[in-house]
Short mmCIF file of C-alpha atoms and ligand atoms in Angstrom, two decimals:
data_model
loop_
_atom_site.label_atom_id
_atom_site.label_comp_id
_atom_site.label_asym_id
_atom_site.label_seq_id
_atom_site.Cartn_x
_atom_site.Cartn_y
_atom_site.Cartn_z
CA MET A 1 -44.81 107.80 -58.94
CA THR A 2 -42.52 107.10 -55.94
CA PRO A 3 -39.36 105.11 -56.70
CA THR A 4 -40.81 102.04 -54.93
CA ALA A 5 -43.98 102.23 -56.97
CA TYR A 6 -41.97 102.56 -60.24
CA ILE A 7 -39.83 99.59 -59.19
CA GLU A 8 -42.88 97.51 -58.27
CA ALA A 9 -44.46 98.24 -61.61
CA HIS A 10 -41.33 97.38 -63.66
CA LYS A 11 -39.51 94.76 -61.54
CA ASP A 12 -40.33 91.79 -63.76
CA ARG A 13 -38.73 93.55 -66.73
CA PHE A 14 -35.80 94.74 -64.57
CA ILE A 15 -35.16 91.13 -63.67
CA SER A 16 -35.64 89.65 -67.13
CA GLU A 17 -33.25 92.24 -68.68
CA LEU A 18 -30.59 91.23 -66.12
CA LEU A 19 -31.17 87.53 -66.87
CA ASP A 20 -30.55 88.23 -70.60
CA LEU A 21 -27.21 89.84 -69.67
CA LEU A 22 -26.27 86.91 -67.44
CA ARG A 23 -26.88 84.50 -70.34
CA ILE A 24 -23.89 85.95 -72.10
CA PRO A 25 -20.78 84.14 -70.90
CA SER A 26 -18.42 87.12 -70.86
CA VAL A 27 -15.44 85.45 -69.32
CA SER A 28 -12.48 87.84 -69.88
CA ALA A 29 -9.74 85.39 -68.75
CA ASP A 30 -10.48 82.80 -71.41
CA PRO A 31 -10.02 83.70 -75.16
CA ALA A 32 -12.59 80.98 -76.03
CA PHE A 33 -15.23 83.45 -74.85
CA SER A 34 -13.98 86.55 -76.66
CA GLY A 35 -17.11 86.85 -78.90
CA ASP A 36 -19.34 86.65 -75.85
CA VAL A 37 -17.39 89.35 -74.07
CA LEU A 38 -17.99 91.64 -77.05
CA ARG A 39 -21.66 90.68 -77.12
CA ALA A 40 -21.94 91.72 -73.48
CA ALA A 41 -20.45 95.14 -74.33
CA ASP A 42 -23.01 95.51 -77.14
CA TYR A 43 -25.86 94.62 -74.78
CA ILE A 44 -24.76 97.19 -72.21
CA ALA A 45 -24.39 99.86 -74.86
CA ARG A 46 -27.87 99.15 -76.28
CA LYS A 47 -29.46 99.22 -72.85
CA LEU A 48 -27.67 102.47 -71.91
CA ARG A 49 -29.09 104.03 -75.10
CA ASP A 50 -32.58 102.65 -74.38
CA ALA A 51 -32.43 104.08 -70.89
CA GLY A 52 -31.74 107.58 -72.33
CA ALA A 53 -27.98 108.02 -72.30
CA ASP A 54 -26.32 110.19 -74.98
CA ASN A 55 -23.03 109.75 -76.79
CA VAL A 56 -23.03 105.97 -76.08
CA GLU A 57 -19.91 104.51 -77.50
CA ILE A 58 -18.13 101.15 -77.40
CA CYS A 59 -14.59 102.35 -77.03
CA PRO A 60 -12.01 99.96 -78.38
CA THR A 61 -8.88 99.18 -76.35
CA ALA A 62 -5.93 96.86 -76.90
CA GLY A 63 -8.19 94.30 -75.09
CA TYR A 64 -11.96 94.36 -74.50
CA PRO A 65 -13.87 97.59 -75.06
CA ILE A 66 -15.04 100.08 -72.59
CA VAL A 67 -18.66 101.15 -72.85
CA TYR A 68 -19.19 104.79 -72.28
CA GLY A 69 -22.39 106.87 -72.17
CA GLU A 70 -23.50 110.12 -70.48
CA LYS A 71 -26.35 112.42 -69.74
CA ILE A 72 -25.26 115.96 -69.23
CA THR A 73 -28.25 118.13 -68.44
CA ASP A 74 -26.82 121.24 -66.73
CA ALA A 75 -23.20 122.31 -66.25
CA SER A 76 -24.15 123.76 -62.84
CA LEU A 77 -25.12 120.33 -61.47
CA PRO A 78 -22.61 117.95 -60.00
CA THR A 79 -21.44 115.08 -62.18
CA VAL A 80 -21.40 111.47 -61.05
CA LEU A 81 -19.16 108.96 -62.88
CA MET A 82 -20.45 105.40 -62.52
CA TYR A 83 -17.90 102.53 -63.02
CA GLY A 84 -18.71 98.81 -63.33
CA HIS A 85 -17.49 95.75 -65.21
CA TYR A 86 -19.39 93.47 -67.60
CA ASP A 87 -16.81 90.72 -67.60
CA VAL A 88 -17.03 87.80 -65.25
CA GLN A 89 -14.77 85.19 -63.69
CA PRO A 90 -14.44 81.74 -65.30
CA ALA A 91 -17.30 79.48 -64.15
CA ASP A 92 -15.29 76.31 -63.47
CA PRO A 93 -15.50 73.88 -61.87
CA TYR A 94 -18.78 73.44 -63.72
CA GLU A 95 -19.72 70.19 -61.98
CA LEU A 96 -20.13 72.01 -58.69
CA TRP A 97 -22.90 74.19 -59.98
CA ASN A 98 -26.49 73.13 -59.22
CA SER A 99 -27.67 74.75 -62.46
CA PRO A 100 -25.60 75.79 -65.48
CA PRO A 101 -23.69 79.07 -64.69
CA PHE A 102 -24.91 80.85 -67.89
CA GLU A 103 -28.50 79.72 -67.72
CA PRO A 104 -29.74 81.86 -64.86
CA VAL A 105 -32.42 80.51 -62.53
CA ILE A 106 -34.37 82.12 -59.71
CA GLN A 107 -34.62 80.18 -56.53
CA ASP A 108 -35.61 81.25 -53.07
CA GLY A 109 -35.44 84.86 -54.00
CA ASN A 110 -31.92 84.63 -55.52
CA ILE A 111 -30.69 84.82 -59.08
CA TYR A 112 -28.18 82.05 -59.69
CA ALA A 113 -25.60 82.68 -62.43
CA ARG A 114 -21.94 83.56 -62.95
CA GLY A 115 -21.76 87.38 -62.62
CA ALA A 116 -25.17 87.62 -60.88
CA CYS A 117 -23.61 89.70 -58.18
CA ASP A 118 -20.02 90.36 -59.49
CA ASP A 119 -20.70 92.61 -61.31
CA LYS A 120 -23.57 92.30 -63.80
CA GLY A 121 -26.31 92.40 -61.22
CA GLN A 122 -24.78 95.33 -59.43
CA LEU A 123 -23.85 97.38 -62.53
CA TYR A 124 -27.30 96.82 -64.03
CA MET A 125 -28.97 98.39 -61.01
CA HIS A 126 -27.34 101.68 -62.14
CA LEU A 127 -28.77 101.38 -65.60
CA LYS A 128 -32.27 100.77 -64.27
CA ALA A 129 -31.94 103.50 -61.60
CA PHE A 130 -30.97 105.87 -64.47
CA GLU A 131 -33.87 104.71 -66.59
CA MET A 132 -36.21 105.37 -63.66
CA MET A 133 -34.78 108.90 -63.03
CA MET A 134 -35.07 109.75 -66.78
CA GLN A 135 -38.59 108.43 -67.06
CA GLN A 136 -39.62 110.37 -63.99
CA GLY A 137 -37.89 113.51 -65.21
CA GLN A 138 -35.84 113.50 -62.03
CA LEU A 139 -32.20 113.22 -62.91
CA PRO A 140 -30.71 115.62 -60.34
CA CYS A 141 -27.03 115.23 -61.42
CA ASN A 142 -25.13 114.88 -64.63
CA VAL A 143 -24.06 111.33 -65.07
CA LYS A 144 -21.32 109.43 -67.00
CA PHE A 145 -21.09 105.65 -67.34
CA MET A 146 -17.86 103.80 -67.81
CA ILE A 147 -18.27 99.99 -67.89
CA GLU A 148 -15.28 97.89 -68.72
CA GLY A 149 -14.70 94.26 -69.69
CA GLU A 150 -11.30 93.53 -68.11
CA GLU A 151 -11.70 94.00 -64.38
CA GLU A 152 -11.28 90.32 -63.59
CA VAL A 153 -7.99 90.31 -65.42
CA GLY A 154 -6.49 93.37 -63.94
CA SER A 155 -7.97 96.43 -65.85
CA ASN A 156 -4.73 97.20 -67.65
CA ASN A 157 -6.34 98.81 -70.63
CA LEU A 158 -8.81 100.80 -68.52
CA GLY A 159 -5.84 102.45 -66.86
CA ILE A 160 -4.65 103.62 -70.23
CA PHE A 161 -8.17 104.75 -71.21
CA VAL A 162 -8.52 106.80 -68.06
CA ARG A 163 -5.16 108.51 -68.68
CA GLN A 164 -6.13 109.26 -72.28
CA ASN A 165 -9.64 110.52 -71.51
CA LYS A 166 -9.21 112.81 -68.49
CA GLU A 167 -11.27 115.53 -70.06
CA ARG A 168 -14.21 113.35 -71.03
CA LEU A 169 -14.12 111.66 -67.60
CA GLN A 170 -14.24 114.84 -65.61
CA ALA A 171 -16.62 114.48 -62.75
CA ASP A 172 -17.15 115.27 -59.09
CA VAL A 173 -17.32 111.75 -57.70
CA ILE A 174 -17.08 108.14 -58.76
CA ILE A 175 -19.76 105.59 -57.70
CA ILE A 176 -19.25 101.89 -57.91
CA SER A 177 -21.49 98.99 -56.86
CA ASP A 178 -19.01 96.07 -56.95
CA THR A 179 -18.56 95.27 -53.23
CA GLY A 180 -20.79 93.98 -50.42
CA MET A 181 -22.48 94.96 -47.30
CA ILE A 182 -22.64 93.20 -43.86
CA ALA A 183 -26.23 91.88 -44.08
CA ASN A 184 -29.59 92.88 -45.53
CA ASP A 185 -30.59 94.29 -42.14
CA ILE A 186 -27.10 95.69 -41.39
CA PRO A 187 -26.38 98.03 -44.31
CA SER A 188 -22.78 99.12 -44.76
CA ILE A 189 -20.64 101.15 -47.12
CA THR A 190 -17.26 99.92 -48.18
CA SER A 191 -14.62 102.40 -47.05
CA GLY A 192 -11.43 100.75 -48.33
CA LEU A 193 -10.01 98.02 -50.59
CA ARG A 194 -6.81 96.09 -50.45
CA GLY A 195 -4.21 96.19 -53.29
CA LEU A 196 -2.68 93.24 -54.96
CA SER A 197 0.68 91.83 -56.07
CA TYR A 198 0.32 88.67 -58.09
CA HIS A 199 3.05 86.30 -59.29
CA GLU A 200 3.63 83.09 -61.05
CA VAL A 201 6.70 81.14 -59.89
CA GLU A 202 8.52 78.42 -61.68
CA VAL A 203 11.10 76.09 -59.96
CA THR A 204 13.28 73.98 -62.27
CA GLY A 205 15.31 71.03 -61.09
CA PRO A 206 16.67 68.52 -63.63
CA SER A 207 16.36 69.20 -67.33
CA ARG A 208 13.89 66.30 -67.79
CA ASP A 209 11.54 64.22 -65.62
CA LEU A 210 13.61 61.49 -63.93
CA HIS A 211 12.96 57.94 -62.66
CA SER A 212 12.46 58.59 -58.91
CA GLY A 213 14.17 55.36 -58.03
CA LEU A 214 17.32 55.79 -60.11
CA TYR A 215 17.74 59.48 -59.21
CA GLY A 216 15.59 59.91 -56.03
CA GLY A 217 17.54 61.20 -53.09
CA ALA A 218 20.43 62.56 -55.28
CA VAL A 219 18.79 65.44 -57.20
CA ALA A 220 16.48 68.13 -56.04
CA ASN A 221 12.76 67.51 -56.51
CA PRO A 222 11.38 70.96 -57.51
CA ILE A 223 7.97 70.22 -55.98
CA ASN A 224 9.52 69.40 -52.61
CA ILE A 225 11.67 72.46 -52.87
CA LEU A 226 8.72 74.71 -53.95
CA CYS A 227 6.64 73.53 -50.98
CA LYS A 228 9.43 74.25 -48.59
CA MET A 229 9.99 77.73 -50.05
CA ILE A 230 6.30 78.48 -49.86
CA ALA A 231 5.97 77.22 -46.30
CA SER A 232 8.84 79.46 -45.25
CA LEU A 233 6.91 82.54 -46.31
CA HIS A 234 4.92 82.55 -43.00
CA ASP A 235 6.36 82.15 -39.52
CA GLU A 236 4.80 80.38 -36.58
CA ASN A 237 2.70 83.48 -35.86
CA ASN A 238 1.50 83.63 -39.43
CA HIS A 239 3.46 86.76 -40.11
CA ILE A 240 4.89 87.07 -43.58
CA THR A 241 8.67 86.52 -43.60
CA ILE A 242 9.60 88.60 -46.66
CA PRO A 243 12.20 91.14 -45.42
CA GLY A 244 10.71 94.65 -45.26
CA PHE A 245 7.12 93.38 -46.11
CA TYR A 246 5.59 95.28 -43.23
CA ASP A 247 7.83 98.38 -43.45
CA ASN A 248 5.14 100.66 -44.78
CA VAL A 249 2.02 98.97 -43.43
CA GLU A 250 -0.23 101.50 -41.79
CA GLU A 251 -0.98 100.41 -38.24
CA LEU A 252 -4.41 101.46 -37.01
CA SER A 253 -4.71 103.25 -33.72
CA ALA A 254 -6.39 101.52 -30.77
CA GLU A 255 -9.35 103.78 -31.27
CA GLU A 256 -9.70 102.91 -34.91
CA ARG A 257 -9.53 99.21 -34.11
CA ALA A 258 -12.09 99.63 -31.34
CA GLU A 259 -14.38 101.42 -33.80
CA MET A 260 -13.94 98.57 -36.29
CA ALA A 261 -14.78 95.99 -33.62
CA LYS A 262 -18.26 97.52 -33.21
CA ALA A 263 -19.36 96.14 -36.55
CA PRO A 264 -21.60 93.19 -35.83
CA PHE A 265 -19.73 89.89 -36.38
CA ASN A 266 -20.48 86.40 -35.22
CA LEU A 267 -17.45 84.08 -35.29
CA GLU A 268 -19.52 80.91 -34.76
CA ALA A 269 -21.79 81.74 -37.67
CA TYR A 270 -18.73 82.64 -39.83
CA LYS A 271 -17.14 79.24 -39.09
CA GLN A 272 -20.36 77.40 -39.59
CA ALA A 273 -21.08 79.05 -43.01
CA LEU A 274 -17.67 77.77 -44.26
CA ASN A 275 -17.74 74.47 -42.37
CA LEU A 276 -14.48 75.46 -40.54
CA SER A 277 -13.53 73.86 -37.20
CA ASP A 278 -11.40 76.98 -36.59
CA VAL A 279 -10.25 80.22 -38.20
CA HIS A 280 -6.63 80.93 -39.04
CA GLY A 281 -4.44 83.97 -39.38
CA GLU A 282 -1.98 86.46 -38.12
CA VAL A 283 -1.54 86.30 -34.34
CA GLY A 284 -2.72 89.48 -32.57
CA TYR A 285 -5.54 90.38 -34.99
CA THR A 286 -9.23 89.55 -35.19
CA THR A 287 -10.85 87.77 -38.15
CA ASN A 288 -12.26 91.07 -39.43
CA GLU A 289 -8.90 92.76 -39.11
CA ARG A 290 -7.09 89.88 -40.82
CA ASN A 291 -9.32 90.09 -43.88
CA SER A 292 -9.29 93.88 -44.32
CA ILE A 293 -6.58 96.00 -42.64
CA ARG A 294 -3.80 93.42 -42.71
CA PRO A 295 -1.72 92.28 -45.71
CA THR A 296 -1.71 88.63 -46.72
CA LEU A 297 0.13 86.12 -48.89
CA ASP A 298 -1.72 83.11 -50.45
CA VAL A 299 -0.99 80.38 -52.88
CA ASN A 300 -3.84 80.39 -55.46
CA GLY A 301 -2.74 77.29 -57.32
CA ILE A 302 0.16 74.88 -57.33
CA TRP A 303 1.01 72.23 -59.93
CA GLY A 304 3.69 70.00 -61.40
CA GLY A 305 4.56 66.34 -61.82
CA TYR A 306 2.21 63.51 -62.21
CA THR A 307 -1.48 64.05 -61.26
CA SER A 308 -3.43 61.54 -63.40
CA GLU A 309 -4.79 58.14 -62.45
CA GLY A 310 -2.56 55.70 -60.61
CA ALA A 311 1.04 56.05 -59.65
CA LYS A 312 3.95 57.15 -61.77
CA THR A 313 7.37 57.21 -60.11
CA VAL A 314 8.94 60.40 -61.26
CA ILE A 315 10.93 63.34 -60.17
CA PRO A 316 9.46 66.16 -62.19
CA SER A 317 11.60 68.70 -63.91
CA LYS A 318 9.45 71.62 -62.91
CA ALA A 319 7.02 72.88 -60.35
CA PHE A 320 4.80 75.94 -60.48
CA ALA A 321 2.59 78.14 -58.23
CA LYS A 322 0.51 81.26 -58.40
CA ILE A 323 1.09 83.47 -55.40
CA SER A 324 -0.75 86.60 -54.52
CA MET A 325 -0.38 89.17 -51.80
CA ARG A 326 -3.17 91.52 -50.70
CA LEU A 327 -1.77 94.91 -49.80
CA VAL A 328 -2.93 97.61 -47.36
CA PRO A 329 -2.14 101.33 -47.12
CA ASN A 330 0.74 102.41 -47.54
CA GLN A 331 2.28 99.43 -49.27
CA THR A 332 2.59 99.72 -53.05
CA SER A 333 2.36 96.87 -55.52
CA GLU A 334 5.72 97.94 -57.02
CA GLU A 335 7.49 97.82 -53.63
CA ILE A 336 6.03 94.46 -52.71
CA THR A 337 6.61 92.92 -56.09
CA GLU A 338 10.26 93.83 -55.83
CA LYS A 339 10.62 92.55 -52.31
CA PHE A 340 8.82 89.29 -53.14
CA GLN A 341 10.87 88.68 -56.28
CA LYS A 342 14.13 89.34 -54.49
CA HIS A 343 13.25 87.17 -51.44
CA PHE A 344 11.69 84.30 -53.30
CA THR A 345 14.74 83.99 -55.58
CA SER A 346 17.17 84.27 -52.63
CA ILE A 347 15.63 81.39 -50.67
CA ALA A 348 16.04 78.85 -53.39
CA PRO A 349 18.83 76.30 -52.82
CA PRO A 350 21.59 76.11 -55.39
CA SER A 351 20.13 72.77 -56.71
CA VAL A 352 17.19 74.52 -58.45
CA LYS A 353 16.56 77.50 -60.67
CA VAL A 354 13.72 79.87 -59.86
CA ALA A 355 11.77 82.24 -62.09
CA VAL A 356 9.28 84.81 -60.73
CA ARG A 357 6.89 86.37 -63.27
CA PRO A 358 4.73 89.24 -61.96
CA HIS A 359 1.14 89.49 -63.21
CA HIS A 360 -1.15 92.42 -62.70
CA GLY A 361 -0.99 94.55 -59.56
CA GLY A 362 -3.20 97.10 -57.89
CA GLU A 363 -2.92 99.64 -55.16
CA PRO A 364 -4.87 99.70 -51.86
CA VAL A 365 -7.37 102.54 -51.16
CA VAL A 366 -9.14 104.07 -48.24
CA THR A 367 -12.15 106.23 -49.26
CA PRO A 368 -13.12 109.24 -47.16
CA THR A 369 -16.16 108.94 -44.90
CA ASN A 370 -16.43 112.66 -44.22
CA SER A 371 -17.03 113.69 -47.81
CA VAL A 372 -20.29 115.12 -49.16
CA ALA A 373 -20.61 112.13 -51.44
CA TYR A 374 -20.20 109.63 -48.60
CA GLN A 375 -22.72 111.53 -46.44
CA ALA A 376 -25.16 111.47 -49.35
CA ALA A 377 -24.64 107.76 -49.85
CA SER A 378 -25.15 107.24 -46.14
CA LYS A 379 -28.47 109.12 -46.21
CA ALA A 380 -29.52 107.16 -49.31
CA PHE A 381 -28.87 103.84 -47.58
CA GLU A 382 -30.64 105.12 -44.45
CA GLN A 383 -33.70 106.04 -46.51
CA ALA A 384 -33.85 102.76 -48.40
CA PHE A 385 -32.90 100.36 -45.52
CA GLY A 386 -34.29 102.30 -42.59
CA LYS A 387 -30.83 102.12 -40.85
CA LYS A 388 -27.72 104.20 -40.99
CA PRO A 389 -25.00 102.20 -42.83
CA ILE A 390 -21.65 101.53 -41.13
CA PRO A 391 -18.36 102.09 -42.98
CA VAL A 392 -16.42 98.82 -43.41
CA ARG A 393 -13.04 98.22 -45.03
CA SER A 394 -13.14 95.29 -47.41
CA GLY A 395 -10.41 92.76 -48.19
CA GLY A 396 -11.13 92.60 -51.93
CA SER A 397 -9.47 94.63 -54.67
CA ILE A 398 -10.67 96.90 -57.47
CA PRO A 399 -7.39 98.19 -58.86
CA ILE A 400 -8.87 101.13 -60.85
CA VAL A 401 -10.15 102.86 -57.65
CA ALA A 402 -6.65 104.01 -56.68
CA MET A 403 -6.13 105.26 -60.23
CA PHE A 404 -9.29 107.27 -60.12
CA LYS A 405 -7.68 109.14 -57.25
CA SER A 406 -4.18 109.39 -58.74
CA GLU A 407 -5.17 110.15 -62.37
CA LEU A 408 -8.49 112.04 -61.97
CA ASN A 409 -8.14 113.20 -58.41
CA LEU A 410 -11.60 111.77 -57.75
CA ASP A 411 -12.79 110.00 -54.61
CA THR A 412 -15.01 106.94 -54.95
CA VAL A 413 -18.05 105.84 -53.02
CA LEU A 414 -18.24 102.06 -52.87
CA MET A 415 -21.92 101.44 -52.56
CA GLY A 416 -22.09 97.66 -52.85
CA PHE A 417 -25.18 95.54 -52.26
CA GLY A 418 -23.71 92.05 -52.35
CA LEU A 419 -23.38 89.63 -49.45
CA ASP A 420 -20.38 87.51 -48.49
CA SER A 421 -22.69 84.53 -48.96
CA ASP A 422 -23.33 85.42 -52.61
CA ALA A 423 -20.42 83.12 -53.57
CA ILE A 424 -18.76 85.45 -56.04
CA HIS A 425 -15.92 83.78 -57.99
CA SER A 426 -17.34 80.42 -56.68
CA PRO A 427 -19.77 77.86 -58.00
CA ASN A 428 -23.43 78.80 -57.50
CA GLU A 429 -22.81 82.60 -57.40
CA HIS A 430 -26.09 84.33 -56.78
CA TYR A 431 -27.58 87.73 -56.02
CA GLY A 432 -30.66 88.46 -54.02
CA ILE A 433 -33.58 89.97 -55.79
CA PHE A 434 -34.14 91.99 -52.67
CA ASN A 435 -30.59 93.42 -53.01
CA TYR A 436 -31.01 94.07 -56.71
CA LEU A 437 -34.21 96.00 -56.24
CA LYS A 438 -32.98 97.80 -53.06
CA GLY A 439 -29.98 98.91 -55.09
CA ILE A 440 -32.15 100.33 -57.76
CA GLU A 441 -34.09 102.16 -55.09
CA THR A 442 -31.05 103.46 -53.16
CA ILE A 443 -29.10 104.86 -56.14
CA PRO A 444 -31.60 107.60 -57.09
CA TYR A 445 -31.68 108.69 -53.38
CA PHE A 446 -27.92 109.09 -53.61
CA TYR A 447 -28.21 111.33 -56.68
CA LYS A 448 -30.92 113.40 -54.97
CA TYR A 449 -28.93 113.89 -51.71
CA TYR A 450 -25.68 114.41 -53.54
CA ALA A 451 -27.19 117.19 -55.65
CA GLU A 452 -28.84 118.82 -52.61
CA MET A 453 -25.80 118.56 -50.35
CA SER A 454 -23.38 119.80 -53.10
CA LYS A 455 -25.18 123.12 -53.40
N1 BES B 1 -15.85 92.97 -57.15
C1 BES B 1 -14.64 92.27 -56.91
C2 BES B 1 -13.87 92.88 -55.68
C3 BES B 1 -14.61 92.90 -54.43
C4 BES B 1 -15.60 92.00 -54.10
C5 BES B 1 -14.31 93.84 -53.49
C6 BES B 1 -16.26 92.05 -52.88
C7 BES B 1 -14.90 93.88 -52.23
C8 BES B 1 -15.92 93.02 -51.98
C9 BES B 1 -13.77 92.30 -58.12
O1 BES B 1 -14.44 91.93 -59.30
C10 BES B 1 -12.61 91.36 -57.98
O2 BES B 1 -12.91 90.17 -57.99
N2 BES B 1 -11.39 91.82 -57.94
C11 BES B 1 -10.25 90.98 -57.93
C12 BES B 1 -9.00 91.72 -58.36
C13 BES B 1 -8.74 91.67 -59.81
C14 BES B 1 -7.50 92.35 -60.16
C15 BES B 1 -8.78 90.30 -60.38
C16 BES B 1 -9.97 90.44 -56.56
O3 BES B 1 -10.29 91.14 -55.58
O4 BES B 1 -9.45 89.34 -56.44
MN1 MN B 2 -16.27 92.86 -59.41
MN1 MN B 3 -14.60 89.72 -59.29
#
């Protein structure tokens, strides 16, 4: 049977198994869901075994477990290490979903559920592609699966697991489907990811909330101060003002930027999709450059004071914000964390106290596009989509990818099948059934070409 015939014959089951996985609310950020996160790990382990993997194990960590499984058929064949994550982002705000986030529905060719694309739908393609290769007796490479449950909260325990299991994780290449492509008729392969430096800041004014009439004007309002501090982090050209922030930023050559600009992009459609009257960003760079090869600083949340019904006249004691920076080669999260901390503390007026608490970080990566693995992925996409994919650097982060390089000395191929419009991390996340099935078709082609081209 050809891959397409096998997929046609089994697609209803492929979809219903994914829907079962999507019904498990494996939200890693919220301890209220811890039992569900563990159930998702069990489900993945069971399905890996069913598909034919050996040595399937639910490896405990200090946090959520890592599901491992493998099929080693011949030491002379190349070994592919697949990575994915079974945890998902929180689903709130629930009221903005058109159907409940953990009761998947299919509408207009899309599966709607939290995790449909990021990353359950995409990781499950690998399990079904593996099942298909096993059933057809056509597994051309050895394969190892490593699927974690803490990607959305920084992968701290996976880092430890990787360092402790270097032997077991030996491979020739990593493959990950946890990114996107330009469009269903414009296939692309992700060739880079940004890093991340994430902080929570706390500004304290008076030791208690104060009457804003009795004290207003005479003591610092920490919310006013925090807003001013945050506003000062960008200048009038939307450059980031932290001293030394750009010191190590890799500047692309004019040729590289011209190459990037060849990727199809429609600014009007982009604005329309987000209902924007205009885009915004660093002067001197295009939208696609701003969201991939340039570093950024964003407030993810800000709170403090009185926010319930009606008016309360108060000068709050404290104000808070979560601030993240996306990093590009050759910035490091350590360097930027230090520079941010130092700068943010230094710009506070003497009337307030400031605390900066760093959260997880991650390093940026650029993946090679001249490797055998990349070429094999390119041929696989070409065969499945009928078009040669273009390499595109993405703005998102998958912190473990840089560690695969630094700890295992392995390059990664980021063969993602999502679309920007899939609304990952947002209400009404969805994944196209076309993309799901195309992924299942493309992956075995990758194995085939990778084995052939590695000889
Ligand atoms: N799969 C995403 C990252 C992604 C999505 C990269 C689309 C490229 C294209 C991943 O699950 C994610 O959300 N990562 C987080 C970082 C993490 C440390 C919370 C991110 O990018 O915000
Ligand atoms: Mn993901
Ligand atoms: Mn995510």
